[in-house]
Each structure stands twice: as C-alpha cells, then as structure tokens.
C-alpha cells in the first residue's frame, strides 16, 4: 500500500515538473505569436495608409511609417526602409509568412503537400495569360497587375478543377493533381512562346521570385487575401481539423466534407498567388511545407504545430529578406534556404524521427 502511495506521489511530482517546464515554452510561443500578429497588423496598416494617403487621417500615418523607416535605416546603416517600395515588399512578405504556413499545416497533415506545387504551376499559366492579355490589349504598363489577377482567377479555377477531378474519377488521389500540374504548366509555356515578336514575355521574376515584382496593387491584393484566409481558417477551424484527422467520421457526422475540402484547396490557390510575388512559382510550395515540417519536429500537438509553423515561416521571411537585401540575392531562394536551415535545426533539436510529420 505504501509503495503504491509512493509511486503515485512520484508520478504527481513528475507531472508537476513537466508542467513547470511547459510554462516558459508556452509563454515564449505566445510572445512570438503576439509579435507576429502586431507585425502583420502594422503591415496591413501601411498598405491601407499608402492606398489612402491622399486623405487627412491616412496621410500623416503614412508619413510616420516613412519616418520609422528612416530610423531603421539609421540604426542598420542601410538606405532602403525609407522608400515606400521596400515597405510594400516587406508587407507582402510578412503576410505570406503568416498565411502560407497556416494553410500548409492542414495540407501537410492531410498528405496533400503536392497540391501547392500544382496550383503554383496553374498560377504560372494565369501569369502567362495575363501578360498575353496586356500585350494584345495594349495595356503593357499594366501587365504585372493583369498577370496577378489572371493568376488568381486561373489558380482558383485550377483548384476547383483538381477537386472536381478527385471526386469524379477512379484514379489514385495524386493522379488528378499530376495531370493538372503538367497540363497547366504546358499551357503556360505555350502562351509564353507566343509573346510579342516571338520574344516571349518577361516573366522570369515570377518563376524565381523577385522583390521588384511587388507593386502597390499586388501589396493591396495580398493584404485582402490574407484577411480572407485568416478569417476563413478561424471560422472553419474545427471542421477543417475534424476532416484532417478523420474524414470518414466527418462524413458519418454529416459534415459537408466536399465543401470544406473545396474551401481548403481554394485557400491554397489564394495563398499561392499572393506568395509567388516574392517566392516565385517554382519555390512557392516551400513556404507551405517547410515551416510546417520544422514545427512538426518539436511540437506536441496539432495546435502547437500551427503556432510554431507560423513563427518558423515568419523567421524564414525575415531572414530571407535580410539576406536578399544585404547581398542582392533572389528573395525566393533566400527565404526557402532559411526555411530549410530552420528545419534542419528542428530535426537536430528533436529526438523524434522525421516521419513524425506524416502521422496524425
């Protein structure tokens, strides 16, 4: 009897020690999320102030952002943050660091990582169509804006097409995805080959990522898409988690599984289109997967994986931007390499196998 009491007491002490160890970690996570949320709101504020800077209230706030940029330049010894263009690029990058891992967490745990790559290639076809439309209509000065909006439309249609094929064919789950990936990229290459004077369109920056691609219209679009994505995930969080871990049980519970699956792929398309401004078509899927993979190595549950993936994504964005500005590197490659480095650090810090990412 006394032995049982002693063992119970020992277990209670062990649980208390583990609880105390969790508190600093939990506090650090919440602090990181608070900083990320504040940064994202500040970037949304800049986009809004830049857009409405001709009005009384927004104008002075916009000037304050530029003053803050001058102080940052003075502290860092740079001369980039005083310019509105850099703020637009930074705003887009920060928002990408939030929404890409947010959606990617559901994709990775559902073993749907390839869907991001597919929709990125679909968006490439949209970019090519946008550039072609700009050339045909004579709106050459608006080609980037047309390319972005065309990519959004084509990307969403591609997401709906993948979902439709997956539910109405007997092929294995990844076959419709592979067909859409190759077919949309083939369409993009054909459209590109018929550029003005047979020279092709100048879309290399959309393939590999370039900070100069971000325009005021692109930053505004990313801000709106980010708000939509975060709101949709917040409202449908419980349903998306239910479907992620037990789709059959969700069907038995009469949950609209098809509707929520469609919502997830459409949100993925939206994130891909917004992210390709700084990451490029080829690398955009990295931000959907790598931060989540890093978080999965050290997280103790799905919700913590979600939190840590956003923090890892934000760290990759900030680190990649710093490297791109400092050494004149492509933004997409810099961000993805920093994300890979974070993943390797997470693997080194974890005592679990990397296969833990694919388990529910």
Short mmCIF file of C-alpha atoms in Angstrom, two decimals:
data_model
loop_
_atom_site.label_atom_id
_atom_site.label_comp_id
_atom_site.label_asym_id
_atom_site.label_seq_id
_atom_site.Cartn_x
_atom_site.Cartn_y
_atom_site.Cartn_z
CA UNK A 1 0.00 0.00 0.00
CA UNK A 2 2.74 2.41 0.96
CA UNK A 3 4.60 1.53 -2.26
CA UNK A 4 1.57 2.49 -4.33
CA UNK A 5 1.29 5.78 -2.49
CA UNK A 6 4.98 6.50 -3.10
CA UNK A 7 4.66 5.73 -6.81
CA UNK A 8 1.58 7.94 -7.07
CA UNK A 9 3.45 10.72 -5.34
CA UNK A 10 6.41 10.31 -7.68
CA UNK A 11 4.12 10.48 -10.72
CA UNK A 12 2.50 13.60 -9.34
CA UNK A 13 5.88 15.26 -8.83
CA UNK A 14 6.96 14.29 -12.35
CA UNK A 15 3.77 15.77 -13.80
CA UNK A 16 4.34 18.97 -11.85
CA UNK A 17 7.91 19.24 -13.14
CA UNK A 18 6.74 18.71 -16.73
CA UNK A 19 4.04 21.33 -16.23
CA UNK A 20 6.59 23.85 -14.97
CA UNK A 21 8.85 23.12 -17.93
CA UNK A 22 5.99 23.75 -20.34
CA UNK A 23 5.20 27.19 -18.95
CA UNK A 24 8.28 29.03 -20.27
CA UNK A 25 7.86 27.36 -23.66
CA UNK A 26 4.18 28.27 -23.80
CA UNK A 27 4.96 31.83 -22.77
CA UNK A 28 7.64 32.09 -25.48
CA UNK A 29 5.23 30.79 -28.12
CA UNK A 30 2.51 33.25 -27.11
CA UNK A 31 5.02 36.10 -27.08
CA UNK A 32 6.20 35.16 -30.57
CA UNK A 33 2.63 34.97 -31.85
CA UNK A 34 1.85 38.35 -30.30
CA UNK A 35 4.86 39.92 -32.02
CA UNK A 36 3.91 38.27 -35.33
CA UNK A 37 0.32 39.47 -35.04
CA UNK A 38 1.46 43.01 -34.21
CA UNK A 39 3.86 43.00 -37.17
CA UNK A 40 1.18 41.72 -39.54
CA UNK A 41 -1.29 44.37 -38.35
CA UNK A 42 1.37 47.05 -38.80
CA UNK A 43 1.98 45.87 -42.36
CA UNK A 44 -1.74 45.85 -43.09
CA UNK A 45 -1.86 49.36 -41.70
CA UNK A 46 0.89 50.50 -44.05
CA UNK A 47 -0.85 49.06 -47.10
CA UNK A 48 -4.07 50.82 -46.11
CA UNK A 49 -2.29 54.12 -45.37
CA UNK A 50 -0.36 54.01 -48.64
CA UNK A 51 -3.55 53.39 -50.58
CA UNK A 52 -5.46 56.19 -48.79
CA UNK A 53 -2.54 58.57 -48.26
CA UNK A 54 -4.36 61.40 -50.07
CA UNK A 55 -6.93 61.54 -47.25
CA UNK A 56 -6.46 63.52 -43.98
CA UNK A 57 -6.01 60.68 -41.48
CA UNK A 58 -4.11 58.19 -43.65
CA UNK A 59 -1.65 60.77 -44.99
CA UNK A 60 0.04 61.65 -41.65
CA UNK A 61 0.13 57.95 -40.65
CA UNK A 62 1.82 57.12 -43.94
CA UNK A 63 4.46 59.77 -43.25
CA UNK A 64 5.06 58.21 -39.83
CA UNK A 65 5.82 54.88 -41.46
CA UNK A 66 8.45 56.54 -43.64
CA UNK A 67 9.94 58.26 -40.59
CA UNK A 68 10.17 54.89 -38.84
CA UNK A 69 11.89 53.59 -41.96
CA UNK A 70 14.47 56.37 -41.76
CA UNK A 71 15.20 55.43 -38.14
CA UNK A 72 15.58 51.77 -39.14
CA UNK A 73 17.99 52.77 -41.90
CA UNK A 74 19.95 54.89 -39.46
CA UNK A 75 20.19 52.02 -36.97
CA UNK A 76 21.06 49.34 -39.57
CA UNK A 77 23.24 51.52 -41.75
CA UNK A 78 21.06 50.94 -44.82
CA UNK A 79 19.09 53.20 -47.12
CA UNK A 80 16.14 51.05 -48.17
CA UNK A 81 13.44 51.30 -45.49
CA UNK A 82 12.77 54.98 -46.14
CA UNK A 83 11.29 54.07 -49.52
CA UNK A 84 7.63 53.01 -49.88
CA UNK A 85 8.62 50.22 -52.29
CA UNK A 86 10.51 48.39 -49.55
CA UNK A 87 7.55 48.70 -47.19
CA UNK A 88 5.30 47.18 -49.83
CA UNK A 89 7.67 44.28 -50.29
CA UNK A 90 8.07 43.78 -46.55
CA UNK A 91 4.30 43.92 -46.05
CA UNK A 92 3.73 41.24 -48.66
CA UNK A 93 6.47 39.04 -47.23
CA UNK A 94 5.22 39.29 -43.64
CA UNK A 95 1.69 38.38 -44.69
CA UNK A 96 3.00 35.44 -46.72
CA UNK A 97 4.84 34.25 -43.60
CA UNK A 98 1.50 34.11 -41.78
CA UNK A 99 -0.95 32.63 -44.27
CA UNK A 100 1.29 30.12 -46.10
CA UNK A 101 2.16 28.02 -43.00
CA UNK A 102 -1.39 28.50 -41.70
CA UNK A 103 -2.89 26.74 -44.72
CA UNK A 104 0.13 24.47 -45.16
CA UNK A 105 -0.40 22.90 -41.74
CA UNK A 106 -3.66 21.35 -42.91
CA UNK A 107 -2.17 20.31 -46.25
CA UNK A 108 0.85 18.58 -44.72
CA UNK A 109 -1.17 16.66 -42.13
CA UNK A 110 -3.52 15.53 -44.89
CA UNK A 111 -0.54 14.46 -47.04
CA UNK A 112 -1.54 16.99 -49.72
CA UNK A 113 1.75 18.86 -49.97
CA UNK A 114 1.86 18.35 -53.75
CA UNK A 115 -1.30 20.42 -54.21
CA UNK A 116 0.67 23.60 -53.51
CA UNK A 117 3.13 22.82 -56.29
CA UNK A 118 0.26 22.01 -58.63
CA UNK A 119 -1.58 25.26 -58.01
CA UNK A 120 1.68 27.19 -58.34
CA UNK A 121 2.10 25.81 -61.87
CA UNK A 122 -1.55 26.60 -62.54
CA UNK A 123 -0.91 30.16 -61.41
CA UNK A 124 2.01 30.29 -63.84
CA UNK A 125 -0.46 29.69 -66.66
CA UNK A 126 -2.50 32.57 -65.28
CA UNK A 127 0.56 34.84 -65.25
CA UNK A 128 1.28 33.98 -68.88
CA UNK A 129 -2.34 34.67 -69.85
CA UNK A 130 -2.23 37.99 -68.01
CA UNK A 131 0.91 39.07 -69.82
CA UNK A 132 -0.60 37.97 -73.15
CA UNK A 133 -3.76 39.97 -72.43
CA UNK A 134 -1.67 43.02 -71.62
CA UNK A 135 0.16 42.72 -74.92
CA UNK A 136 -2.93 42.13 -77.03
CA UNK A 137 -4.97 44.94 -75.47
CA UNK A 138 -2.07 47.39 -75.41
CA UNK A 139 -2.09 47.66 -71.61
CA UNK A 140 1.62 46.95 -71.43
CA UNK A 141 2.07 49.26 -68.45
CA UNK A 142 -0.46 47.20 -66.51
CA UNK A 143 0.94 43.78 -67.37
CA UNK A 144 2.02 42.96 -63.83
CA UNK A 145 -1.37 43.82 -62.41
CA UNK A 146 -3.15 41.84 -65.13
CA UNK A 147 -0.79 38.90 -64.58
CA UNK A 148 -1.53 38.81 -60.86
CA UNK A 149 -5.31 38.97 -61.20
CA UNK A 150 -5.27 36.47 -64.05
CA UNK A 151 -3.18 34.14 -61.89
CA UNK A 152 -5.75 34.48 -59.09
CA UNK A 153 -8.66 33.59 -61.37
CA UNK A 154 -6.84 30.72 -63.09
CA UNK A 155 -5.46 29.44 -59.76
CA UNK A 156 -8.92 29.29 -58.17
CA UNK A 157 -10.36 27.61 -61.27
CA UNK A 158 -7.48 25.13 -61.17
CA UNK A 159 -8.18 24.38 -57.51
CA UNK A 160 -11.83 23.73 -58.29
CA UNK A 161 -10.76 21.57 -61.22
CA UNK A 162 -8.48 19.43 -59.05
CA UNK A 163 -11.25 18.96 -56.52
CA UNK A 164 -13.75 18.04 -59.23
CA UNK A 165 -11.40 15.51 -60.83
CA UNK A 166 -10.52 13.96 -57.47
CA UNK A 167 -14.17 13.28 -56.66
CA UNK A 168 -15.39 12.18 -60.09
CA UNK A 169 -12.63 9.85 -61.25
CA UNK A 170 -11.49 6.46 -60.02
CA UNK A 171 -7.80 7.32 -60.37
CA UNK A 172 -5.50 7.34 -57.38
CA UNK A 173 -5.56 10.52 -55.34
CA UNK A 174 -2.42 12.07 -56.79
CA UNK A 175 -3.22 11.36 -60.45
CA UNK A 176 -5.59 14.34 -60.97
CA UNK A 177 -3.04 16.54 -59.22
CA UNK A 178 -0.24 15.38 -61.54
CA UNK A 179 -2.44 15.89 -64.59
CA UNK A 180 -3.35 19.43 -63.54
CA UNK A 181 0.28 20.23 -62.69
CA UNK A 182 1.71 19.20 -66.05
CA UNK A 183 -1.25 20.40 -68.11
CA UNK A 184 -1.35 23.90 -66.63
CA UNK A 185 2.42 24.33 -66.92
CA UNK A 186 2.28 23.15 -70.53
CA UNK A 187 -0.41 25.74 -71.22
CA UNK A 188 1.75 28.44 -69.63
CA UNK A 189 4.78 27.56 -71.74
CA UNK A 190 2.72 27.64 -74.94
CA UNK A 191 1.25 31.04 -74.13
CA UNK A 192 4.69 32.39 -73.25
CA UNK A 193 6.12 31.21 -76.57
CA UNK A 194 3.73 33.49 -78.44
CA UNK A 195 4.99 36.73 -76.93
CA UNK A 196 5.33 39.95 -78.93
CA UNK A 197 7.81 39.49 -81.74
CA UNK A 198 8.18 35.82 -80.73
CA UNK A 199 10.46 37.02 -77.94
CA UNK A 200 8.36 35.62 -75.14
CA UNK A 201 7.21 37.51 -72.08
CA UNK A 202 9.43 38.83 -69.32
CA UNK A 203 8.16 36.63 -66.51
CA UNK A 204 11.39 35.25 -65.05
CA UNK A 205 10.77 37.16 -61.81
CA UNK A 206 7.51 35.26 -61.36
CA UNK A 207 9.32 31.96 -61.79
CA UNK A 208 12.11 32.55 -59.28
CA UNK A 209 10.79 35.37 -57.09
CA UNK A 210 11.87 38.99 -57.17
CA UNK A 211 11.21 41.82 -54.74
CA UNK A 212 10.71 44.21 -57.64
CA UNK A 213 7.60 42.26 -58.68
CA UNK A 214 5.63 43.61 -55.69
CA UNK A 215 3.57 46.60 -56.80
CA UNK A 216 1.14 48.71 -54.76
CA UNK A 217 -1.73 46.79 -56.36
CA UNK A 218 -0.01 43.49 -55.54
CA UNK A 219 0.52 44.51 -51.92
CA UNK A 220 -3.14 45.52 -51.60
CA UNK A 221 -4.26 42.24 -53.13
CA UNK A 222 -2.06 40.28 -50.72
CA UNK A 223 -3.47 42.24 -47.77
CA UNK A 224 -7.06 41.49 -48.77
CA UNK A 225 -6.31 37.82 -49.48
CA UNK A 226 -4.54 37.45 -46.13
CA UNK A 227 -7.52 38.80 -44.21
CA UNK A 228 -9.82 36.46 -46.14
CA UNK A 229 -7.60 33.41 -45.50
CA UNK A 230 -7.18 34.06 -41.77
CA UNK A 231 -10.91 34.73 -41.33
CA UNK A 232 -11.86 31.58 -43.26
CA UNK A 233 -9.48 29.36 -41.26
CA UNK A 234 -10.67 30.87 -37.97
CA UNK A 235 -14.34 30.31 -38.82
CA UNK A 236 -13.88 26.79 -40.20
CA UNK A 237 -11.05 25.67 -37.89
CA UNK A 238 -12.93 22.91 -36.04
CA UNK A 239 -14.39 21.47 -39.22
CA UNK A 240 -11.04 21.53 -41.02
CA UNK A 241 -9.34 19.78 -38.09
CA UNK A 242 -12.09 17.15 -37.97
CA UNK A 243 -11.73 16.41 -41.69
CA UNK A 244 -7.94 16.43 -41.44
CA UNK A 245 -7.79 13.69 -38.83
CA UNK A 246 -10.83 11.54 -39.67
CA UNK A 247 -12.60 12.30 -42.92
CA UNK A 248 -14.76 9.19 -42.74
CA UNK A 249 -16.03 10.09 -39.28
CA UNK A 250 -16.76 13.59 -40.56
CA UNK A 251 -18.91 12.11 -43.33
CA UNK A 252 -20.74 9.93 -40.82
CA UNK A 253 -21.36 13.05 -38.75
CA UNK A 254 -22.96 14.59 -41.88
CA UNK A 255 -20.32 17.28 -42.17
CA UNK A 256 -20.06 18.86 -45.62
CA UNK A 257 -16.71 17.25 -46.36
CA UNK A 258 -16.75 18.17 -50.04
CA UNK A 259 -17.42 21.81 -49.24
CA UNK A 260 -14.61 22.06 -46.71
CA UNK A 261 -12.19 20.22 -48.99
CA UNK A 262 -13.04 22.71 -51.71
CA UNK A 263 -12.53 25.58 -49.27
CA UNK A 264 -9.07 24.27 -48.38
CA UNK A 265 -7.86 23.94 -51.97
CA UNK A 266 -9.26 27.37 -52.88
CA UNK A 267 -7.49 28.92 -49.89
CA UNK A 268 -4.32 27.18 -51.06
CA UNK A 269 -4.70 28.72 -54.52
CA UNK A 270 -5.23 32.15 -52.99
CA UNK A 271 -2.10 31.81 -50.84
CA UNK A 272 -0.04 30.56 -53.77
CA UNK A 273 -0.97 33.53 -55.96
CA UNK A 274 -0.16 36.04 -53.24
CA UNK A 275 3.08 34.31 -52.29
CA UNK A 276 4.53 33.93 -55.77
CA UNK A 277 5.27 37.67 -55.86
CA UNK A 278 8.22 37.18 -53.52
CA UNK A 279 8.83 33.41 -53.76
CA UNK A 280 8.25 32.68 -57.41
CA UNK A 281 6.22 29.87 -58.96
CA UNK A 282 8.96 27.28 -58.56
CA UNK A 283 9.59 27.87 -54.85
CA UNK A 284 6.19 28.94 -53.54
CA UNK A 285 5.30 25.43 -52.32
CA UNK A 286 8.30 25.57 -49.97
CA UNK A 287 6.56 28.02 -47.64
CA UNK A 288 3.52 25.77 -47.49
CA UNK A 289 5.54 22.76 -46.39
CA UNK A 290 8.95 23.52 -44.88
CA UNK A 291 7.86 25.67 -41.88
CA UNK A 292 5.24 23.05 -41.06
CA UNK A 293 7.83 20.29 -41.32
CA UNK A 294 10.11 22.20 -38.95
CA UNK A 295 7.32 22.81 -36.45
CA UNK A 296 6.22 19.17 -36.56
CA UNK A 297 9.63 18.07 -35.29
CA UNK A 298 9.28 19.87 -31.97
CA UNK A 299 5.55 20.42 -31.48
CA UNK A 300 3.50 18.31 -29.08
CA UNK A 301 0.18 18.62 -30.89
CA UNK A 302 -1.63 19.98 -33.91
CA UNK A 303 -2.42 23.39 -32.45
CA UNK A 304 1.17 23.87 -31.33
CA UNK A 305 2.33 22.79 -34.80
CA UNK A 306 0.12 25.51 -36.25
CA UNK A 307 1.58 28.15 -33.94
CA UNK A 308 5.20 27.12 -34.45
CA UNK A 309 4.84 26.84 -38.22
CA UNK A 310 3.68 30.47 -38.39
CA UNK A 311 6.64 31.52 -36.25
CA UNK A 312 9.03 29.49 -38.42
CA UNK A 313 7.51 30.96 -41.56
CA UNK A 314 7.92 34.48 -40.23
CA UNK A 315 11.54 33.79 -39.26
CA UNK A 316 12.22 32.44 -42.76
CA UNK A 317 10.69 35.54 -44.36
CA UNK A 318 12.65 37.98 -42.20
CA UNK A 319 15.91 36.05 -42.59
CA UNK A 320 15.43 35.62 -46.34
CA UNK A 321 14.60 39.28 -46.83
CA UNK A 322 17.67 40.30 -44.85
CA UNK A 323 19.92 38.09 -47.00
CA UNK A 324 18.30 39.29 -50.22
CA UNK A 325 18.75 42.95 -49.29
CA UNK A 326 22.23 42.54 -47.88
CA UNK A 327 23.76 40.52 -50.72
CA UNK A 328 21.40 41.22 -53.61
CA UNK A 329 20.13 37.64 -53.76
CA UNK A 330 16.80 36.40 -55.19
CA UNK A 331 14.17 36.69 -52.49
CA UNK A 332 12.53 33.32 -53.17
CA UNK A 333 15.72 31.28 -52.92
CA UNK A 334 16.90 33.17 -49.84
CA UNK A 335 13.62 32.63 -47.97
CA UNK A 336 13.41 28.93 -48.80
CA UNK A 337 17.05 28.29 -47.83
CA UNK A 338 16.48 29.96 -44.45
CA UNK A 339 13.37 27.80 -44.00
CA UNK A 340 15.40 24.67 -44.81
CA UNK A 341 18.03 25.73 -42.26
CA UNK A 342 15.29 26.10 -39.63
CA UNK A 343 14.01 22.64 -40.50
CA UNK A 344 17.46 21.09 -40.07
CA UNK A 345 17.83 22.86 -36.71
CA UNK A 346 14.45 21.49 -35.64
CA UNK A 347 15.49 17.97 -36.66
CA UNK A 348 18.70 18.32 -34.67
CA UNK A 349 16.79 19.59 -31.63
CA UNK A 350 14.21 16.81 -31.79
CA UNK A 351 14.59 13.24 -30.61
CA UNK A 352 11.93 12.00 -32.98
CA UNK A 353 12.16 10.64 -36.49
CA UNK A 354 11.31 12.95 -39.37
CA UNK A 355 8.50 10.56 -40.28
CA UNK A 356 6.53 12.01 -37.39
CA UNK A 357 5.38 14.76 -39.74
CA UNK A 358 3.21 12.38 -41.73
CA UNK A 359 1.40 10.85 -38.76
CA UNK A 360 -1.87 12.09 -37.34
#
